XYZ file of N, CA and C in Angstrom:
549
model
N -14.645 -4.192 20.444
C -13.097 -3.944 20.534
C -12.109 -4.759 21.315
N -11.440 -5.511 20.877
C -10.335 -6.906 21.031
C -9.431 -6.312 21.773
N -8.700 -6.828 22.660
C -7.604 -6.737 23.511
C -6.916 -8.225 23.561
N -5.801 -8.154 23.142
C -4.176 -9.430 23.370
C -3.879 -9.264 23.630
N -3.887 -9.321 25.920
C -2.864 -9.083 26.176
C -2.508 -10.298 27.032
N -1.246 -9.863 27.521
C 0.103 -11.062 27.573
C 0.341 -10.858 28.904
N 0.983 -11.538 30.146
C 0.755 -11.277 31.130
C 1.859 -10.608 31.572
N 3.539 -10.877 30.553
C 4.705 -9.698 31.012
C 5.400 -10.667 29.274
N 5.379 -9.455 28.895
C 6.196 -9.396 27.302
C 7.894 -10.254 26.989
N 8.033 -10.583 27.955
C 9.211 -11.918 28.516
C 9.293 -12.790 28.626
N 8.010 -13.649 28.917
C 7.468 -14.410 29.386
C 6.256 -15.328 28.450
N 5.237 -14.573 28.500
C 4.015 -14.606 26.942
C 4.585 -14.751 25.706
N 4.770 -16.064 24.537
C 5.433 -16.246 23.785
C 4.071 -16.146 22.157
N 4.067 -15.833 21.141
C 3.273 -16.385 20.769
C 4.182 -16.617 19.561
N 4.114 -18.071 19.237
C 4.768 -18.145 18.203
C 5.119 -18.933 16.932
N 5.332 -18.132 15.715
C 4.046 -18.868 14.772
C 4.756 -20.028 14.090
N 5.738 -20.418 15.099
C 6.339 -21.682 14.843
C 6.257 -21.693 12.588
N 7.365 -20.953 12.204
C 7.732 -20.444 10.940
C 6.782 -20.538 9.958
N 5.765 -20.670 10.018
C 4.696 -20.023 9.270
C 4.309 -18.842 9.131
N 3.168 -18.675 8.409
C 2.625 -17.314 7.628
C 2.293 -16.117 8.785
N 1.511 -15.823 9.099
C 1.429 -14.012 10.093
C 1.097 -15.091 11.732
N 2.144 -14.527 12.232
C 1.528 -14.779 13.465
C 0.433 -14.295 13.786
N 0.557 -12.662 14.171
C -0.928 -12.312 14.455
C -1.519 -11.579 13.618
N -2.887 -12.149 12.816
C -3.425 -11.116 11.785
C -4.313 -10.125 12.397
N -4.407 -9.165 11.937
C -4.955 -8.038 12.700
C -6.813 -7.754 10.985
N -7.994 -8.343 11.477
C -8.587 -7.876 10.582
C -9.760 -7.377 10.872
N -9.740 -6.564 12.220
C -11.337 -6.561 12.678
C -10.829 -4.480 13.131
N -11.622 -3.955 14.137
C -11.201 -2.663 14.121
C -11.250 -3.228 15.327
N -10.212 -2.002 16.111
C -10.043 -1.277 17.590
C -9.837 -2.362 18.086
N -8.617 -2.995 17.490
C -7.702 -3.982 18.361
C -6.044 -3.575 18.923
N -6.005 -3.850 20.247
C -5.056 -3.602 21.248
C -4.294 -4.664 21.431
N -3.207 -5.294 21.486
C -2.050 -6.129 21.422
C -1.384 -5.055 22.043
N -0.801 -6.044 23.503
C 0.146 -5.777 24.656
C 0.714 -6.879 25.762
N 1.379 -6.537 26.110
C 2.282 -7.240 26.724
C 3.193 -8.745 26.628
N 3.044 -8.868 25.327
C 3.977 -10.332 24.677
C 4.822 -10.009 23.483
N 5.615 -11.958 23.528
C 6.292 -11.695 22.076
C 5.484 -12.439 21.381
N 5.655 -11.453 19.791
C 5.650 -12.641 18.983
C 6.643 -12.265 18.044
N 6.771 -13.622 17.823
C 8.002 -14.062 17.081
C 7.579 -15.460 16.001
N 9.013 -16.043 15.246
C 9.267 -16.840 14.677
C 7.997 -17.044 13.215
N 7.361 -16.155 12.427
C 6.374 -16.597 11.471
C 7.314 -15.718 10.170
N 6.112 -15.402 9.320
C 6.725 -15.001 8.299
C 6.466 -13.658 7.750
N 5.533 -12.916 8.990
C 4.934 -11.802 9.510
C 4.768 -11.497 10.520
N 5.275 -11.049 11.174
C 4.533 -11.003 13.269
C 3.677 -11.133 13.585
N 2.771 -9.677 13.084
C 1.809 -8.597 13.227
C 1.460 -8.139 11.420
N 0.113 -8.713 11.324
C 0.211 -8.297 10.167
C -1.625 -7.373 10.152
N -2.414 -6.547 9.748
C -3.654 -6.436 8.422
C -3.095 -6.457 7.299
N -3.540 -7.010 7.083
C -3.963 -7.222 5.784
C -5.048 -5.715 4.679
N -4.375 -5.534 3.446
C -5.064 -4.669 2.725
C -6.329 -4.208 2.503
N -6.809 -6.013 2.348
C -8.148 -6.224 1.925
C -9.225 -5.701 3.078
N -8.723 -6.111 4.173
C -9.489 -5.418 5.853
C -9.361 -4.272 5.821
N -8.253 -3.750 5.758
C -8.213 -2.171 6.132
C -9.222 -1.862 7.383
N -8.108 -3.127 9.104
C -8.795 -2.347 9.710
C -8.355 -0.789 10.436
N -8.901 0.036 11.173
C -8.984 0.590 12.330
C -8.417 0.704 13.589
N -8.107 1.692 13.622
C -7.644 1.503 15.554
C -6.988 0.884 16.235
N -5.494 0.707 15.300
C -5.086 -0.726 16.107
C -3.576 -0.058 17.123
N -3.708 -0.939 18.178
C -2.370 -0.602 18.827
C -1.351 -1.318 19.117
N -0.158 -0.900 19.169
C 0.364 -2.152 20.049
C 1.626 -1.774 20.621
N 1.807 -2.041 21.577
C 1.737 -1.154 22.482
C 2.495 -2.467 24.234
N 3.974 -2.382 24.239
C 4.501 -2.803 24.641
C 4.610 -4.563 24.915
N 5.512 -4.902 23.311
C 5.549 -5.801 22.495
C 6.682 -6.360 22.111
N 7.164 -7.409 21.958
C 8.242 -7.404 21.423
C 8.641 -7.882 19.922
N 8.946 -7.669 19.097
C 8.422 -8.570 17.513
C 9.484 -8.842 17.152
N 10.060 -10.107 17.212
C 11.353 -10.317 17.082
C 11.019 -11.516 16.242
N 12.281 -12.288 14.808
C 12.466 -13.265 14.115
C 11.974 -13.484 13.644
N 11.170 -13.003 12.651
C 10.292 -12.981 11.836
C 10.747 -13.020 10.099
N 10.357 -13.850 9.451
C 10.925 -13.702 7.702
C 10.854 -12.503 7.383
N 9.958 -11.986 7.191
C 9.725 -10.847 6.399
C 9.529 -9.415 7.142
N 8.652 -9.139 8.083
C 8.108 -7.853 8.180
C 7.996 -7.919 9.760
N 8.022 -7.380 11.189
C 7.756 -7.179 12.290
C 6.575 -7.051 12.663
N 6.156 -5.823 12.328
C 4.550 -5.417 12.171
C 4.471 -4.626 10.689
N 3.684 -4.745 10.501
C 3.472 -4.152 8.725
C 1.753 -5.085 8.761
N 1.606 -3.835 7.318
C -0.483 -3.976 6.820
C -0.402 -1.921 6.928
N -1.462 -2.534 6.558
C -2.252 -1.540 5.483
C -3.685 -0.549 7.376
N -3.845 0.211 6.221
C -5.120 0.884 7.551
C -6.231 1.686 7.096
N -7.260 1.483 7.176
C -7.999 3.178 6.942
C -7.777 4.252 7.954
N -7.248 3.991 9.166
C -7.330 4.511 9.930
C -6.232 5.081 11.004
N -5.568 4.907 12.350
C -4.475 5.366 13.066
C -4.427 4.136 13.316
N -2.794 3.773 13.899
C -2.238 2.650 14.277
C -1.477 3.459 15.562
N -0.788 2.904 16.704
C -0.119 3.463 17.768
C 0.537 2.268 18.024
N 2.174 2.412 17.940
C 3.180 1.572 17.824
C 3.797 1.796 19.049
N 3.961 1.710 20.131
C 4.518 2.599 21.426
C 5.319 1.409 22.545
N 6.289 1.578 23.091
C 7.338 0.907 23.879
C 7.023 -0.601 23.616
N 7.457 -0.458 21.891
C 7.782 -1.684 21.598
C 9.055 -2.258 21.352
N 9.988 -3.226 21.419
C 11.775 -3.462 20.705
C 11.077 -5.343 19.853
N 11.717 -4.071 18.813
C 10.931 -4.611 16.742
C 12.601 -4.911 16.730
N 12.950 -6.490 16.766
C 14.782 -6.982 16.276
C 13.874 -8.377 15.488
N 15.951 -8.087 14.665
C 15.865 -9.043 14.107
C 14.878 -9.639 12.706
N 14.424 -8.683 12.139
C 13.093 -9.571 12.051
C 13.397 -9.025 9.793
N 13.294 -10.167 8.813
C 14.118 -10.438 7.752
C 13.926 -9.459 6.326
N 12.992 -8.044 6.574
C 12.882 -7.167 5.730
C 12.618 -5.376 7.018
N 11.131 -5.442 6.770
C 11.565 -4.114 7.452
C 10.438 -4.646 9.254
N 11.221 -4.053 9.999
C 10.732 -4.161 11.679
C 9.066 -3.450 11.509
N 9.719 -2.032 11.622
C 7.698 -1.133 11.166
C 7.256 -1.148 9.510
N 6.513 -1.949 9.123
C 6.438 -1.119 7.296
C 4.733 -1.177 7.600
N 4.225 0.406 8.061
C 2.696 0.199 7.558
C 2.461 1.493 6.585
N 1.232 0.727 5.931
C 0.633 1.918 4.761
C -0.727 2.119 5.260
N -1.438 3.499 4.303
C -2.502 4.512 4.445
C -3.606 4.579 5.816
N -1.864 5.557 6.725
C -3.092 5.427 7.869
C -2.525 6.993 7.677
N -3.174 6.880 9.055
C -3.204 9.052 9.435
C -3.730 9.122 11.164
N -3.189 10.092 11.586
C -2.664 10.375 12.601
C -2.504 9.898 13.308
N -1.558 8.809 13.595
C -1.314 7.697 14.038
C 0.613 8.222 15.096
N 0.339 6.946 15.752
C 1.998 7.905 16.589
C 3.272 6.405 16.749
N 4.440 6.811 15.958
C 5.053 5.313 16.555
C 6.428 6.159 17.888
N 6.336 5.449 18.716
C 6.796 6.198 19.740
C 6.989 5.368 21.034
N 8.797 5.817 21.323
C 9.506 4.166 22.825
C 9.923 3.278 22.136
N 10.060 3.651 20.834
C 10.416 1.853 20.563
C 11.811 1.778 19.755
N 12.279 0.605 20.347
C 13.618 -0.061 20.124
C 14.176 -0.944 18.889
N 14.590 -0.645 17.538
C 14.244 -0.993 16.269
C 15.804 -1.271 16.135
N 15.960 -2.851 15.740
C 17.438 -2.956 15.763
C 17.840 -4.047 14.824
N 18.424 -4.544 13.970
C 19.183 -5.448 13.126
C 17.762 -6.273 12.525
N 17.053 -5.506 11.394
C 16.369 -5.670 10.386
C 16.791 -5.238 9.410
N 16.718 -5.101 8.298
C 16.574 -5.087 6.598
C 16.250 -3.303 7.390
N 15.481 -2.807 6.695
C 15.037 -1.169 7.237
C 14.158 -1.485 8.894
N 14.294 -0.414 9.865
C 14.124 -0.044 11.031
C 12.453 0.057 10.969
N 12.590 1.760 10.968
C 10.813 1.660 10.627
C 11.158 2.309 9.148
N 9.006 2.160 8.930
C 9.353 2.120 7.172
C 8.131 2.696 7.315
N 7.181 3.700 7.296
C 5.797 3.738 6.820
C 6.080 4.566 5.764
N 4.831 4.341 5.113
C 4.323 4.358 3.587
C 3.090 5.319 3.582
N 2.727 6.326 2.830
C 1.662 6.568 2.428
C 0.658 7.185 3.787
N 1.445 7.637 4.498
C 0.626 7.792 5.843
C 1.069 9.636 5.713
N 0.061 10.093 6.831
C -0.287 11.478 6.871
C -0.344 11.894 8.357
N -0.359 12.848 8.923
C -0.312 13.552 10.344
C 0.168 12.974 11.440
N 1.454 12.186 11.241
C 2.051 11.055 11.683
C 2.803 11.832 12.313
N 3.225 11.040 13.937
C 4.020 11.509 15.026
C 5.336 9.988 14.924
N 6.600 10.771 15.026
C 7.260 9.106 14.889
C 8.844 10.176 15.904
N 8.492 9.563 17.403
C 9.100 10.505 18.106
C 9.927 9.158 18.986
N 11.255 10.223 19.486
C 11.631 9.106 21.230
C 12.088 7.633 20.418
N 12.097 7.557 19.081
C 12.582 5.896 18.837
C 14.121 6.019 18.874
N 14.201 4.380 19.059
C 16.359 4.594 18.995
C 15.908 3.132 17.758
N 16.655 3.264 16.519
C 16.935 2.951 15.196
C 18.336 2.500 15.070
N 18.678 0.864 15.070
C 20.546 1.731 14.906
C 20.936 -0.476 14.920
N 22.092 -0.354 13.638
C 22.038 -1.861 13.381
C 20.884 -2.103 12.622
N 20.971 -2.032 11.611
C 19.614 -2.551 10.357
C 20.828 -2.274 8.923
N 20.697 -3.181 8.332
C 21.587 -3.750 6.732
C 21.363 -2.538 6.060
N 19.788 -2.243 6.463
C 20.262 -0.485 5.219
C 19.632 0.657 6.123
N 18.075 1.064 6.088
C 17.326 2.629 7.174
C 17.768 2.774 8.089
N 17.329 2.730 8.690
C 16.815 3.645 9.881
C 15.205 4.046 10.228
N 15.159 4.836 9.554
C 13.992 5.557 9.271
C 13.417 5.713 7.715
N 12.624 5.456 6.714
C 12.117 5.081 5.393
C 11.328 5.665 5.670
N 10.842 7.012 5.246
C 9.750 7.774 4.910
C 8.564 7.645 3.226
N 8.356 6.877 3.021
C 7.491 6.751 1.725
C 6.203 7.066 1.308
N 6.348 8.557 0.628
C 5.414 8.789 0.039
C 4.240 9.549 1.558
N 5.256 9.811 2.292
C 4.553 10.055 3.716
C 4.453 12.193 3.649
N 3.158 12.075 4.434
C 3.720 13.779 4.229
C 2.443 14.360 5.706
N 2.830 16.150 5.263
C 2.093 16.598 6.585
C 2.583 15.650 8.524
N 3.753 15.227 8.877
C 4.001 14.326 9.708
C 5.493 15.619 10.156
N 5.637 14.479 11.514
C 6.938 14.939 12.268
C 7.245 13.649 12.665
N 8.934 13.733 12.602
C 9.825 12.457 12.957
C 11.113 13.379 13.874
N 10.785 13.448 15.216
C 11.994 14.259 16.050
C 12.122 13.338 17.203
N 13.164 13.933 17.556
C 14.155 13.772 18.972
C 14.329 11.843 18.575
N 14.581 10.992 17.940
C 15.272 9.926 17.673
C 16.107 9.572 17.348
N 16.535 8.700 18.019
C 18.532 7.827 17.947
C 18.060 7.029 16.469
N 19.217 7.649 15.554
C 19.350 6.788 14.463
C 20.553 6.724 14.054
N 21.248 5.731 14.707
C 22.955 5.515 14.473
C 23.121 3.819 13.610
N 24.698 3.696 13.067
C 24.968 2.500 12.351
C 24.073 1.694 11.925
N 22.971 1.665 11.067
C 22.315 1.967 9.461
C 23.639 1.599 8.765
N 23.101 0.491 8.083
C 24.827 0.347 6.803
C 24.599 1.205 5.562
N 23.078 1.537 5.799
C 23.129 1.996 4.550
C 23.107 4.126 4.957
N 21.689 4.163 4.963
C 21.137 5.503 5.053
C 20.448 5.305 6.808
N 20.432 7.136 6.788
C 19.909 7.138 8.528
C 18.402 7.099 8.324
N 18.085 8.600 8.208
C 16.696 9.164 7.531
C 16.561 9.034 6.305
N 15.509 8.341 6.014
C 15.726 8.216 4.058
C 13.942 9.237 3.968
N 13.959 9.701 2.953
C 12.684 10.468 2.505
C 12.645 10.617 1.177
N 11.364 9.469 0.368
C 11.632 9.413 -0.983
C 9.982 9.713 -1.552
N 9.690 9.928 -3.334
C 9.262 9.499 -3.692
C 7.673 11.177 -3.233
N 6.986 11.118 -3.189
C 6.281 12.017 -3.149
C 5.927 12.701 -1.314
N 6.791 12.534 -0.787
C 6.658 13.039 0.375
C 6.739 14.620 0.925
N 5.518 15.719 1.372
C 5.943 16.885 1.508
C 5.414 16.813 2.953
N 5.304 18.831 3.189
C 4.903 19.147 4.152
C 5.660 17.876 5.348
N 6.377 17.850 5.584
C 7.172 16.686 6.363
C 7.755 17.996 7.305
N 7.483 17.985 8.965
C 9.004 18.069 9.725
C 9.787 16.705 10.205
N 11.088 17.233 9.986
C 12.330 16.876 10.836
C 12.742 17.398 11.404
N 13.000 16.896 12.875
C 13.628 17.814 13.511
C 14.527 17.122 14.776
N 15.548 17.650 15.769
C 15.805 17.503 17.131
C 16.120 15.723 17.193
N 16.648 15.264 15.890
C 17.046 13.656 15.501
C 18.965 13.706 15.704
N 19.574 12.622 16.365
C 20.456 12.366 16.272
C 20.639 11.494 15.172
N 21.209 11.926 14.042
C 21.321 11.066 13.458
C 23.136 10.740 12.909
N 23.653 9.800 13.253
C 25.341 9.058 13.201
C 25.588 8.141 12.600
N 26.654 7.724 12.904
C 27.441 6.719 12.050
C 26.570 5.385 11.195
N 26.188 6.776 9.959
C 24.992 5.486 8.764
C 25.904 5.788 7.911
N 25.990 5.311 6.866
C 26.964 5.264 5.442
C 26.458 6.932 4.995
N 25.170 7.060 4.696
C 24.593 8.195 4.614
C 23.565 9.293 5.555
N 23.715 9.974 6.408
C 22.615 10.843 6.807
C 21.652 10.872 7.308
């Protein structure tokens, strides 16, 4: 296991100098917490060729990356919790092929799409605030057997919550969705 621990997420800054991935995760059982990840092409990325298992991102600010804030592929689970993910060019959170994961208590704003998991299952997306994104707040792509609950999704230019492709057996409940072009 590897932990990348900052002293304080406001003052411990990992700057990508407008380059590639600021942090690239290629190993299993990695925890990133207590820092800011900024100014890269992608903020935190796990490549498809590695499929790391058990990635935890907690109490992290991910901001001002050209493409995605948190992105990647996994053969296992992710925990993304208590984070601020903002002002990234495409997705705030875009993760694929994971199961039994948790995205909780995050503030996600100013991206094209806020939270956009794809091809995952048995995941809980709860107590997040996703707003002021230029397209969609929460975008479930081919997601199944998961729960999206207790999120506040507002003022996204296109859609609040969007469910597409072969998504099935999901529970969407107790969310506040308002002031989006489409709820």
